[in-house]
CSV table of C-alpha atoms in Angstrom, one decimal:
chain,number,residue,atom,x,y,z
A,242,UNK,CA,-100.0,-13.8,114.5
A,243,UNK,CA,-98.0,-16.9,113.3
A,244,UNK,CA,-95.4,-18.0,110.2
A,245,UNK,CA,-95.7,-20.1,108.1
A,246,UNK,CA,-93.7,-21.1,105.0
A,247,UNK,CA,-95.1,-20.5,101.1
A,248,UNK,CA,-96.7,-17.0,101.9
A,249,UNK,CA,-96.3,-13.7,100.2
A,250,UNK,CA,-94.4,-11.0,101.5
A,251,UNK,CA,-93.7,-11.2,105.2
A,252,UNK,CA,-94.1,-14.4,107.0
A,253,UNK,CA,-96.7,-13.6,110.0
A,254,UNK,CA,-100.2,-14.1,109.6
A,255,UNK,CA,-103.3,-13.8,111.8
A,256,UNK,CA,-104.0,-17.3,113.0
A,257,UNK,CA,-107.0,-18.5,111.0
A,258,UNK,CA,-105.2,-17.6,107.8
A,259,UNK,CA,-102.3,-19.4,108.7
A,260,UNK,CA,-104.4,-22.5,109.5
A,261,UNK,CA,-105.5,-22.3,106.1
A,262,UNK,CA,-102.6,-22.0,104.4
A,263,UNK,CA,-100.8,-24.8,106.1
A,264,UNK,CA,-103.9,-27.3,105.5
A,265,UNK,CA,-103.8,-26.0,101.7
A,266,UNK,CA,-100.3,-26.1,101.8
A,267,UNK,CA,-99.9,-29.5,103.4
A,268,UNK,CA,-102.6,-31.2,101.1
A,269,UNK,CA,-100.6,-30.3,98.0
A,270,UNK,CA,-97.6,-31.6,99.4
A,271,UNK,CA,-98.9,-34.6,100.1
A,272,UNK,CA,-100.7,-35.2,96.8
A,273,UNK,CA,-98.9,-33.4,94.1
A,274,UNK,CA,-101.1,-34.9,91.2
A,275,UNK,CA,-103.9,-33.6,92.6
A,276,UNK,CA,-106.6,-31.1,91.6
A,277,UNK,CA,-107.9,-28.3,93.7
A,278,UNK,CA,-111.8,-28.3,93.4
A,279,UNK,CA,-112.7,-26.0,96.1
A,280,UNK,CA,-110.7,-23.3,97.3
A,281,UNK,CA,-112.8,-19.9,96.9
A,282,UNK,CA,-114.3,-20.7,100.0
A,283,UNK,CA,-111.3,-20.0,101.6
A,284,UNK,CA,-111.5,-16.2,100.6
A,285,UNK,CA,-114.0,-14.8,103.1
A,286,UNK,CA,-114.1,-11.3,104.6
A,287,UNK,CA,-111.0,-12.0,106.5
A,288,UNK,CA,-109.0,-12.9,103.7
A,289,UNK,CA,-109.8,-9.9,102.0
A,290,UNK,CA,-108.6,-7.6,104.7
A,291,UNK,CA,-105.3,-9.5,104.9
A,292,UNK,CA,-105.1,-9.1,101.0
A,293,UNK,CA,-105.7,-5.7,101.4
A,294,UNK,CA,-103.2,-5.5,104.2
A,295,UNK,CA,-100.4,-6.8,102.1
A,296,UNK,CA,-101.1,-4.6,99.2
A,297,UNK,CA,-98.7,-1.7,98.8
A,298,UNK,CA,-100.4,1.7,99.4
A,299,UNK,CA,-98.0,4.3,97.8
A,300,UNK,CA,-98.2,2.6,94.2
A,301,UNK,CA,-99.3,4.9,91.6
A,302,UNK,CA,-103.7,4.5,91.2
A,303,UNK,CA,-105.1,2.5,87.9
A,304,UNK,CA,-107.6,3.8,85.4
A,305,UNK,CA,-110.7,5.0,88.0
A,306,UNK,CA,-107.8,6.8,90.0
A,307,UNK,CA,-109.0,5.6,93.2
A,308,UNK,CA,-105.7,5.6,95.7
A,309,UNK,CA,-105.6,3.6,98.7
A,310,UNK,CA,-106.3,6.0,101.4
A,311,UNK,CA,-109.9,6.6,99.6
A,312,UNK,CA,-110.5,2.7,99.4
A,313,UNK,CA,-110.0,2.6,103.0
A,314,UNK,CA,-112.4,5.6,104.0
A,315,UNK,CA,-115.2,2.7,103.5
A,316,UNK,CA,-112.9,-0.5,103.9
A,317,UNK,CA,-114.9,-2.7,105.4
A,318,UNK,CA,-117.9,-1.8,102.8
A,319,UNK,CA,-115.4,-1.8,99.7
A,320,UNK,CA,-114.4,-5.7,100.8
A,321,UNK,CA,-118.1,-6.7,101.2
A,322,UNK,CA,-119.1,-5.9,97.9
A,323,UNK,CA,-115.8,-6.7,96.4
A,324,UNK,CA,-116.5,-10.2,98.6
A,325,UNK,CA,-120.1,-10.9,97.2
A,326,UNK,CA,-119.0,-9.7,93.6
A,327,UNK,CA,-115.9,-12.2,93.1
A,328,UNK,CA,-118.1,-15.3,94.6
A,329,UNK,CA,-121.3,-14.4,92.7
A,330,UNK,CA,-118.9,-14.2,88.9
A,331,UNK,CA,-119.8,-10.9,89.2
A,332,UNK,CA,-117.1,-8.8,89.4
A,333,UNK,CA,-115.2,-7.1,86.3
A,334,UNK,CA,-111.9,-7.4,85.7
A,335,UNK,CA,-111.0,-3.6,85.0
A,336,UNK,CA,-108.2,-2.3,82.7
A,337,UNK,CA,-104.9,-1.6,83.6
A,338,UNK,CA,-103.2,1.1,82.8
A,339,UNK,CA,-100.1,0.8,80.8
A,340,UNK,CA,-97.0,3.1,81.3
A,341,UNK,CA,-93.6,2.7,80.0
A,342,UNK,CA,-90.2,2.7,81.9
A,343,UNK,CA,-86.6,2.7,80.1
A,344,UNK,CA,-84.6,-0.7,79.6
A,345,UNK,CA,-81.3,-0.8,80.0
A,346,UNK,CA,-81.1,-1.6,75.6
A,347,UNK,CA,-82.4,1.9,75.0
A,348,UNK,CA,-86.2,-0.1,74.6
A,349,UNK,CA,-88.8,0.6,77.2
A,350,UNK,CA,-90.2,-2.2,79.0
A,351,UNK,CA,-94.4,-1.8,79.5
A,352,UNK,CA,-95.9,-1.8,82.8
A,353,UNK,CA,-99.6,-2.5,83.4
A,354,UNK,CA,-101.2,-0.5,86.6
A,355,UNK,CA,-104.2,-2.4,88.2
A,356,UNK,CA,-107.1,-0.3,90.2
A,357,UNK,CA,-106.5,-0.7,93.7
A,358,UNK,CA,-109.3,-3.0,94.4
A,359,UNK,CA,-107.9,-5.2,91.9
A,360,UNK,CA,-104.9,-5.5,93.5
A,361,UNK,CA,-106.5,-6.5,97.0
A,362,UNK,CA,-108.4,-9.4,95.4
A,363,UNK,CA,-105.5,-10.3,93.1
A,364,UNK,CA,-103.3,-10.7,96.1
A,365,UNK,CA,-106.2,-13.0,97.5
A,366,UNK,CA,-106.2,-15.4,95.6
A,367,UNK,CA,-102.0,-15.1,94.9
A,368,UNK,CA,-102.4,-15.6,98.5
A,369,UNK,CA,-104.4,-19.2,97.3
A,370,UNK,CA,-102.6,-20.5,94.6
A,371,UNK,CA,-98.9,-19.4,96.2
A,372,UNK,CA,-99.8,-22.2,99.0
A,373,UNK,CA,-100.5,-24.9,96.4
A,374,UNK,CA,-97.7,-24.0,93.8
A,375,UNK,CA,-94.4,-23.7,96.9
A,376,UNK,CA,-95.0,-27.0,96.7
A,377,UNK,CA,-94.4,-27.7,93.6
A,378,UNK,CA,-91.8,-25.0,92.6
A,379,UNK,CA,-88.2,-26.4,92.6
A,380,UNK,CA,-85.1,-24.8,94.1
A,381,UNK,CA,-83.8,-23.3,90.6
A,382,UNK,CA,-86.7,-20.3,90.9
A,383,UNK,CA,-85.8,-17.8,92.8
A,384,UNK,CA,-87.9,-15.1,91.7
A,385,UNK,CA,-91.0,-13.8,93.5
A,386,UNK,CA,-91.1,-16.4,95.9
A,387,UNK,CA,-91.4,-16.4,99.7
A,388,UNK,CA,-88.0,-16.5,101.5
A,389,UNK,CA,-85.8,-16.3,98.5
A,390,UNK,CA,-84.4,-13.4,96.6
A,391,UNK,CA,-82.4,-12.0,93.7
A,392,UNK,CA,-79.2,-12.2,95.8
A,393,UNK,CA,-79.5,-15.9,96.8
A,394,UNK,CA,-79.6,-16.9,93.1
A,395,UNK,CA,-77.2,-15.0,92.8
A,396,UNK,CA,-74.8,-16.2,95.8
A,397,UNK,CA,-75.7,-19.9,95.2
A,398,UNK,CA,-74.8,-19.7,91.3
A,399,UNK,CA,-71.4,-17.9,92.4
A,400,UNK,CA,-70.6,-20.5,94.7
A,401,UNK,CA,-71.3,-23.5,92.5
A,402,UNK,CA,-69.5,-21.5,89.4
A,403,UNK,CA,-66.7,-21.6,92.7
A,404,UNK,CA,-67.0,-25.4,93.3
A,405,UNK,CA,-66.9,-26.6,89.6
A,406,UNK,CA,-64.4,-24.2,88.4
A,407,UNK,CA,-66.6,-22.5,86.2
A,408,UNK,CA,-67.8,-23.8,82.4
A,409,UNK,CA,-70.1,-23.0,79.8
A,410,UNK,CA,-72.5,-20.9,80.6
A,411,UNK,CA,-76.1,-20.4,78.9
A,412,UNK,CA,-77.6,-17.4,79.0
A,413,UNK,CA,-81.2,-17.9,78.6
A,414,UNK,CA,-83.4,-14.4,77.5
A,415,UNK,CA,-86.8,-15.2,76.3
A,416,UNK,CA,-88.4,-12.0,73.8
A,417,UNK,CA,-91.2,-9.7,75.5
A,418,UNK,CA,-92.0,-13.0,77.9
A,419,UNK,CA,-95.0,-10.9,79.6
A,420,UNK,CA,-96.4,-10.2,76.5
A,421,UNK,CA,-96.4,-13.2,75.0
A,422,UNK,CA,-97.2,-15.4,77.3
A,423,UNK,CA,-99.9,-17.8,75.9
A,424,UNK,CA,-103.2,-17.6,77.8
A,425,UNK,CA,-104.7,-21.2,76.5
A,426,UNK,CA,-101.1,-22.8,77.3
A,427,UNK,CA,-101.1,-21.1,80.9
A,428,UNK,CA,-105.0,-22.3,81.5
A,429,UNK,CA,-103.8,-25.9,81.0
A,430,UNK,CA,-101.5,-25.6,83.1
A,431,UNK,CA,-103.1,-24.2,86.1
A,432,UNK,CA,-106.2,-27.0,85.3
A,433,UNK,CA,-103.9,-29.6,86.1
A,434,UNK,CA,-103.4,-28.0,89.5
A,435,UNK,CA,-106.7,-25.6,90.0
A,436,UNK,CA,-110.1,-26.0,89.5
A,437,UNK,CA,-111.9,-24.2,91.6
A,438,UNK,CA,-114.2,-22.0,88.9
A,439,UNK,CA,-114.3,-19.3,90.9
A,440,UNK,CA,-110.4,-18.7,91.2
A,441,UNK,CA,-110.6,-20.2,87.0
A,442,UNK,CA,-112.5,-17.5,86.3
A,443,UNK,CA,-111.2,-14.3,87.9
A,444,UNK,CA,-108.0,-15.1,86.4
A,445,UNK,CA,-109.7,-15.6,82.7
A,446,UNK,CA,-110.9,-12.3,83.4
A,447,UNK,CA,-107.4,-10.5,84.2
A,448,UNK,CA,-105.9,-12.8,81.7
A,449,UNK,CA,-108.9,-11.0,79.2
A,450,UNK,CA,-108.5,-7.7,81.2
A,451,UNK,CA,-108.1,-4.3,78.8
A,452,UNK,CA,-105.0,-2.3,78.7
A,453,UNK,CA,-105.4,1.4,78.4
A,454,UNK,CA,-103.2,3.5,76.9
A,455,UNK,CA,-103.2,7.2,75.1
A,456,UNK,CA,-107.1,7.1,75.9
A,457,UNK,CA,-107.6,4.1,74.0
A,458,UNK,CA,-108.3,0.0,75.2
A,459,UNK,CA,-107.0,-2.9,73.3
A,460,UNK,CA,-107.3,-6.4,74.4
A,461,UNK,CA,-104.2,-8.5,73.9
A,462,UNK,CA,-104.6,-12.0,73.1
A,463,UNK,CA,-101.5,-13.2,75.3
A,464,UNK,CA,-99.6,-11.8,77.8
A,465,UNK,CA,-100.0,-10.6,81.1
A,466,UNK,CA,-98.9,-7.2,82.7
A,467,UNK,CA,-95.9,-6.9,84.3
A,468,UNK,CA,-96.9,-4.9,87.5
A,469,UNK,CA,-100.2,-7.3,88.1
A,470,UNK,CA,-100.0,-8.5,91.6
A,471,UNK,CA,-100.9,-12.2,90.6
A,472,UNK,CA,-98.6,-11.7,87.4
A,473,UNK,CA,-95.2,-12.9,88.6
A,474,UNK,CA,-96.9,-15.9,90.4
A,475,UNK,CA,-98.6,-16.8,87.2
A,476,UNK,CA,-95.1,-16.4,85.1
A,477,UNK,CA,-93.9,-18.8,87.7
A,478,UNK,CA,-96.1,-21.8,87.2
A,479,UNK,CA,-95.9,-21.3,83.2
A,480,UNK,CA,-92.2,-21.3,83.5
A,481,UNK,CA,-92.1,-24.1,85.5
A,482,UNK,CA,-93.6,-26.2,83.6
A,483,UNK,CA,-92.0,-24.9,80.1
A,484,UNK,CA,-88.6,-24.9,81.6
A,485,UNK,CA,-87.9,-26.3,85.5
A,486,UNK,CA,-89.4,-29.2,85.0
A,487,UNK,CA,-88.1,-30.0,81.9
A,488,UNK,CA,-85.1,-29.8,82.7
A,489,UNK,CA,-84.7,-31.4,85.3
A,490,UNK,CA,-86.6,-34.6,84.6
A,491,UNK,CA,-85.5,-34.7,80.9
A,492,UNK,CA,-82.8,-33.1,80.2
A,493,UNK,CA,-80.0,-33.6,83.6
A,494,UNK,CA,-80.3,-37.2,83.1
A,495,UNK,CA,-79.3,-36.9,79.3
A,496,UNK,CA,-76.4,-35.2,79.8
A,497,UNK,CA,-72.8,-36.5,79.9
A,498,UNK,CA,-71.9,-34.0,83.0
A,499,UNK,CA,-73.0,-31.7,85.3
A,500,UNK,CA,-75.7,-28.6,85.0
A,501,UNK,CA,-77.3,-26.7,86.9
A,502,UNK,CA,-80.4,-24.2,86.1
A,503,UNK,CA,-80.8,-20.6,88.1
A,504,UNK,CA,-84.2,-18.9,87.0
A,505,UNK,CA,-85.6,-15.8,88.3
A,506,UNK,CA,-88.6,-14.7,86.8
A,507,UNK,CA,-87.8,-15.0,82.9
A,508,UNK,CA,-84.2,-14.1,83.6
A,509,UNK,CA,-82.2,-17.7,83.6
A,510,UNK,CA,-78.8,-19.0,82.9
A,511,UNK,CA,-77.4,-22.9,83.0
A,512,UNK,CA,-74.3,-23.4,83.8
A,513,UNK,CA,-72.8,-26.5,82.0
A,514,UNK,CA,-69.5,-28.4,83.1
A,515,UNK,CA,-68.8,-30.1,79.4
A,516,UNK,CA,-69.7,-27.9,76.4
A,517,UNK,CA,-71.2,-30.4,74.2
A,518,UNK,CA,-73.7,-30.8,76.6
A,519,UNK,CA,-74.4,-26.8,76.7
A,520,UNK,CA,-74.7,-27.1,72.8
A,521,UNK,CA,-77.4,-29.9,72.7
A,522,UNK,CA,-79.3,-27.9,74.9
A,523,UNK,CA,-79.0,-24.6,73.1
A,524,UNK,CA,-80.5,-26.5,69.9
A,525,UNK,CA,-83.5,-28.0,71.4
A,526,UNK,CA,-84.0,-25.0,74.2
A,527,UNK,CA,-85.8,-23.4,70.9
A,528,UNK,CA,-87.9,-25.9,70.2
A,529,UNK,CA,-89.4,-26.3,73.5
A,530,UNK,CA,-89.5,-22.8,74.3
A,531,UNK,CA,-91.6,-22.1,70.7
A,532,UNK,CA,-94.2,-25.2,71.7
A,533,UNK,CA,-95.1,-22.8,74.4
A,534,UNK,CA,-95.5,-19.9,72.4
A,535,UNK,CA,-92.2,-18.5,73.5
A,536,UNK,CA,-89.1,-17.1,71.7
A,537,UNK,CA,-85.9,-16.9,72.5
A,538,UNK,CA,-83.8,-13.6,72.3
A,539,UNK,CA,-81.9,-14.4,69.2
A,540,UNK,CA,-79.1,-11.7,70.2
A,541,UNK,CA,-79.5,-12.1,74.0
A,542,UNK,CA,-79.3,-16.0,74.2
A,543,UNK,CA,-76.4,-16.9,73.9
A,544,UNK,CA,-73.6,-19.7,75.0
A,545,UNK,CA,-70.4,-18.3,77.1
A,546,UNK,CA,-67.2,-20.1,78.0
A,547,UNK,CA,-66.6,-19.3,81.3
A,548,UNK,CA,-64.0,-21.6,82.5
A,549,UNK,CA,-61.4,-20.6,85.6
A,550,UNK,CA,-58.0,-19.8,83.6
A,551,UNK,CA,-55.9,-22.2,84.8
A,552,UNK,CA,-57.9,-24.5,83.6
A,553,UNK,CA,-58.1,-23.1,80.0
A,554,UNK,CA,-54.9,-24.2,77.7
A,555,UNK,CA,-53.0,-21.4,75.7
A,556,UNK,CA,-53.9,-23.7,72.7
A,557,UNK,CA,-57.3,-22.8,73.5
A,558,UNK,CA,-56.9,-19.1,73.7
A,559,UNK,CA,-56.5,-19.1,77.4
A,560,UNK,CA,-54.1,-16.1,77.6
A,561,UNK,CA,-56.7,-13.9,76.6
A,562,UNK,CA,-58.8,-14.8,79.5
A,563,UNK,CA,-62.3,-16.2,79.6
A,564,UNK,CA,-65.8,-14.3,78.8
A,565,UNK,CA,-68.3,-12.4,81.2
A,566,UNK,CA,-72.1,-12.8,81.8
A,567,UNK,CA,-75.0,-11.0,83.2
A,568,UNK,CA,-77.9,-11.8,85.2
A,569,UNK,CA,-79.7,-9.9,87.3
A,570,UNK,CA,-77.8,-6.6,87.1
A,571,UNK,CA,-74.6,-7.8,87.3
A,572,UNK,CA,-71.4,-8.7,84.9
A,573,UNK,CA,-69.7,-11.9,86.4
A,574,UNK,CA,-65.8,-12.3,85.4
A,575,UNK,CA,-62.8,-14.3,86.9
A,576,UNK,CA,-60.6,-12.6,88.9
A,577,UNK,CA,-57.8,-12.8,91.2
A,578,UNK,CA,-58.4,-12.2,95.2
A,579,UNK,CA,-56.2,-10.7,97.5
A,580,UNK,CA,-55.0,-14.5,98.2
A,581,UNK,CA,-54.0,-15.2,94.5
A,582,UNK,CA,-56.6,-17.8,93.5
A,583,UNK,CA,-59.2,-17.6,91.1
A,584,UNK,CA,-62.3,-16.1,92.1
A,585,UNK,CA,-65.7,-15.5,90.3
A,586,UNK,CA,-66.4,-12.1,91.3
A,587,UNK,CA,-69.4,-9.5,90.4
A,588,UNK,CA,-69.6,-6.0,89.5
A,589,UNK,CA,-72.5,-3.9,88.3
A,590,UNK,CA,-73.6,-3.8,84.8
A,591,UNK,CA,-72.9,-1.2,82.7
A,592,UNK,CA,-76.2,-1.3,81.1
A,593,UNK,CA,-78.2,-1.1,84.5
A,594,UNK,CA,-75.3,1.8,85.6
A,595,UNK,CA,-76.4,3.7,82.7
A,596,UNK,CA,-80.1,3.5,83.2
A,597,UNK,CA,-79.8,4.1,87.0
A,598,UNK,CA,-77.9,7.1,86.2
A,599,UNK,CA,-80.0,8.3,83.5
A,600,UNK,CA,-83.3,8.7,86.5
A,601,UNK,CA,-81.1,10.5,88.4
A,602,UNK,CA,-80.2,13.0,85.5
A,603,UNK,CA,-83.7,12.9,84.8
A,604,UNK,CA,-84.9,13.1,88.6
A,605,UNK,CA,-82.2,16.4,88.8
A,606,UNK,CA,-83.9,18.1,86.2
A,607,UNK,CA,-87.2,17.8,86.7
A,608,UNK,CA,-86.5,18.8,90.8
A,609,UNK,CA,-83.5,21.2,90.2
A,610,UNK,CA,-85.8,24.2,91.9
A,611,UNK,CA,-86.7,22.5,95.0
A,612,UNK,CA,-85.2,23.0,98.5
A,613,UNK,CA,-81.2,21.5,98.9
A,614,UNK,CA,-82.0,20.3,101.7
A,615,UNK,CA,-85.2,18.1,100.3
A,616,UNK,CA,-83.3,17.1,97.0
A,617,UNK,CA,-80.6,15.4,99.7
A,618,UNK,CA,-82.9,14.0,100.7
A,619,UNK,CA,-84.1,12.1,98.0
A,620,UNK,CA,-80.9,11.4,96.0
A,621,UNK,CA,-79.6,9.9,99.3
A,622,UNK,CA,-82.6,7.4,99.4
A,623,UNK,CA,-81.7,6.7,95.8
A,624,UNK,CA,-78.3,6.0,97.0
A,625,UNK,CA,-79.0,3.9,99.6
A,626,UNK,CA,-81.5,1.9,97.8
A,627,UNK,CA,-78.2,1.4,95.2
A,628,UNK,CA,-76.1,0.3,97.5
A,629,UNK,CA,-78.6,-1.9,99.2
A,630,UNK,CA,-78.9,-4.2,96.0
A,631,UNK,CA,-75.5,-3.6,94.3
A,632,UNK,CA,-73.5,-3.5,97.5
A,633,UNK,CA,-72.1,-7.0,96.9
A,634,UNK,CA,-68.8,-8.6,97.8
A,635,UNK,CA,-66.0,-6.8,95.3
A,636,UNK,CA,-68.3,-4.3,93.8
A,637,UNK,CA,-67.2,-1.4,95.8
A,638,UNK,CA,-65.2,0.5,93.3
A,639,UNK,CA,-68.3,0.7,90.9
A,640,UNK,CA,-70.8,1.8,93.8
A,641,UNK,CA,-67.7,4.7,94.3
A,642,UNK,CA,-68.0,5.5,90.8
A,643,UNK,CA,-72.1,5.4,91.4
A,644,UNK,CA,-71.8,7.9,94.1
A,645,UNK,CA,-69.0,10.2,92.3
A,646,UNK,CA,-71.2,10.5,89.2
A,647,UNK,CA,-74.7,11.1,91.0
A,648,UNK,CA,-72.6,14.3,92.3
A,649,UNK,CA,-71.7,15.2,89.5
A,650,UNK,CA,-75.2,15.3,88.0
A,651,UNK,CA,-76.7,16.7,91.0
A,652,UNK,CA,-74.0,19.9,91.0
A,653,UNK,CA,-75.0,20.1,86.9
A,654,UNK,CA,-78.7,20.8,87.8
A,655,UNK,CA,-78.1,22.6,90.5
A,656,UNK,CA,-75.8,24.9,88.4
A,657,UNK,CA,-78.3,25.3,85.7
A,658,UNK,CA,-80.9,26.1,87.7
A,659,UNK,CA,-79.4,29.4,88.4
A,660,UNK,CA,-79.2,31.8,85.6
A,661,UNK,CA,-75.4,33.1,86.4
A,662,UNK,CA,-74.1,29.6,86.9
A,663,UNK,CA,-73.2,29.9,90.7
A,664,UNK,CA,-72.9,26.4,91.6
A,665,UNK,CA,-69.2,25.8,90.9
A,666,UNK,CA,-67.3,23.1,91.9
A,667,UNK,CA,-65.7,25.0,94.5
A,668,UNK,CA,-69.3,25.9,95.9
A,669,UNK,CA,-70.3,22.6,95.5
A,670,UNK,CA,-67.8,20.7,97.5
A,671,UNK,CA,-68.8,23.5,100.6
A,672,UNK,CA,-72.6,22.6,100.0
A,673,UNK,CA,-71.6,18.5,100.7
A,674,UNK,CA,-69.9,19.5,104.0
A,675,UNK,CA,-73.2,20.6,105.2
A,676,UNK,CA,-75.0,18.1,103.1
A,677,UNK,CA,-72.8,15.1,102.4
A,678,UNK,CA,-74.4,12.0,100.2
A,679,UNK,CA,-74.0,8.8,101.5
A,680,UNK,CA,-71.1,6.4,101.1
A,681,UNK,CA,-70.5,3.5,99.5
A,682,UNK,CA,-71.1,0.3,101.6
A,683,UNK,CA,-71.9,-2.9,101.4
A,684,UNK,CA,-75.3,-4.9,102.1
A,685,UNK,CA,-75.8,-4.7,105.6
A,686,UNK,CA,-72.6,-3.1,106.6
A,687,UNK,CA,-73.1,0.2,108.4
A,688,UNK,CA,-69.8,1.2,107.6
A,689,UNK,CA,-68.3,3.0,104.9
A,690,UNK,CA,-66.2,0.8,102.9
């Protein structure tokens, strides 16, 4: 097994793939106007079962129903069909299977569940066009890339708000990105990059793909499914194209100061050291977004002073303090350390608070009648998940408040599920002695804190 950069997931590969992948990966580095011509040749039998490796076996089965365990009763027989059927144009994209889970607006955000054998071949050719398009991606996306994560975007925009002093801040929300995405748009993009018509046409066919819901199959002319192993890879290349690259070759060199662009996924904000620079891009960021078949929030985009205090003048309202801003979960606001300076600091929004509570309530009810002992055992992988993603630097107070109130909803249930109410307080706080949750810490710190 060997690494190598620009791969999905872990980082070791059996050898011949990773020979592969470095002499795709070093070919579009080397010639980044180039066009791919050939590539399906690279997705033999091998491939395939290192696909099928990296696709995750517990998610929930698409419209035939067919789990992972029962694909892999015949594996080897499943990938040679599945081989001969993507090379020959004949396989079928099938539906996927739409479910709904809650946003943290009150909305419900749709989720589209591919068969497992569309996942395997899905991640193939991710597997593909992830080795061409590292290349290309620039160091503002963050999302759904190889060695990069939601908290590095989220450290490295801290520490540049830190090193600037702060300043306007853009909050960038596009409306129902995944389902609006526009397919002809997204095909001219990938040509200029891909085309291979084997790889061209599988994802024409999961671009085309039905969605099935309440028994019935509609075929959405734009979009793609969130939940789609190739989707957030294919969200990548159209964004950065509508908005990366864009910005940085046309729009940094316009402006009068500094800005700098954090994206992950559709989720993006641009911080801006002059405001009338922020402005100018707030008016055109509209039109470029809607020559892409794209809209922006018109509630959710919005433009955010966000200077350091000292450096806002009373005449400017600087008593009352600057404003906050979200991204990725969490509400950013100046504050004062323990040393008396000025610090940007990050606590958990209230809106993701709320809808993280809300499973657990809902989790509680729907599992009040089995075993203590397995119910602890869950809600403590809940809370450790929590913690393992909010757990940041100055956030410990709210993960406190996390843990006090998952007790609180846990004792509720448990309470109710008794007809003479015998899960007081009292009784409760015996019942964590024996079966305490676990405390709030930070990421990677074993410790309480």
């Amino acid at each position: 097994m060997k690494e190598t950069p620009g791969s999905a997931g872990d980082t070791t590969w059996p050898s011949a793939i990773c020979t592969k992948l470095e002499r795709i990966a070093k070919l579009a580095k080397e010639a980044p106007g180039m066009s791919f011509t050939t590539l399906a040749h690279h997705i033999d039998i091998d491939w395939l079962r290192e696909a099928y490796r990296r696709t995750r076996k517990s998610a929930a089965p698409g419209i035939d129903g067919e789990t992972a365990s029962e694909y892999a009763a015949k594996l080897e027989e499943n990938l040679q069909s599945l081989h001969e059927r993507a090379k020959s144009g004949r396989y079928r994209a099938p539906g996927v299977k739409r479910v709904y889970i809650p946003k943290g607006d009150g909305d419900e955000r749709p989720i589209g569940i591919p068969t497992f054998e569309d996942k395997v071949l899905q991640r193939a050719v991710a597997m593909v066009l992830e080795a061409i398009y590292e290349q290309d991606f620039l160091d503002c996306s963050y999302g759904f890339r190889p060695g990069r994560s939601a908290h590095q975007a989220l450290d490295d925009m801290r520490n540049r708000m830190m090193e600037v002093g702060g300043g306007w801040v853009l909050e960038v929300d596009i409306k129902k990105f995944f389902d609006t995405l526009d397919h002809e748009r997204l095909r001219e993009i990938i040509h200029q990059r891909v085309r291979d018509g084997v790889l061209l046409r599988l994802i024409g066919k999961w671009l085309s793909a039905g969605v099935w819901e309440a028994g019935e199959v509609t075929h959405p002319e734009a979009g793609t499914p969130q939940g789609g192993v190739i989707s957030p890879l294919l969200a990548n290349v159209y964004l950065h194209e509508v908005l990366d690259v864009w910005f940085a070759r046309d729009v940094v060199s316009r402006l009068r100061g500094g800005a700098w662009l954090y994206r992950y996924a559709d989720d993006a904000v641009v911080i801006f050291e002059r405001e009338d620079d922020a402005r100018r891009v707030l008016e055109v960021l509209a039109k470029r977004f809607a020559k892409y078949g794209l809209e922006l929030h018109p509630s959710k985009t919005r433009l955010v002073e966000f200077r350091r205090p000292n450096d806002v003048p009373p005449e400017q309202g600087g008593g009352g303090g600057p404003e906050t801003f979200d991204l990725l979960g969490f509400t950013h606001y100046w504050a004062k350390s323990r040393r008396g300076y000025w610090v940007v600091k990050q606590k958990t929004a209230s809106s993701r608070l709320s809808r993280s509570l809300h499973r657990i309530a809902q989790w509680c009810r729907k599992n009040r009648h089995l075993p203590v002992e397995e119910q602890h055992r869950m809600l403590s992988l809940k809370l450790r998940g929590h913690y393992a993603y909010y757990g940041v630097i100055g956030n410990v107070v709210a993960l406190q408040r996390y843990r006090w109130a998952v007790t609180a909803i846990w004792q509720k249930w448990l309470q109710r599920r008794s007809q003479r109410g015998g899960m007081t307080w009292q009784r409760m706080r015996g019942l964590l002695q024996r079966f305490e949750l676990p405390r709030a810490h930070l990421r990677g710190r074993l410790h309480p804190a």
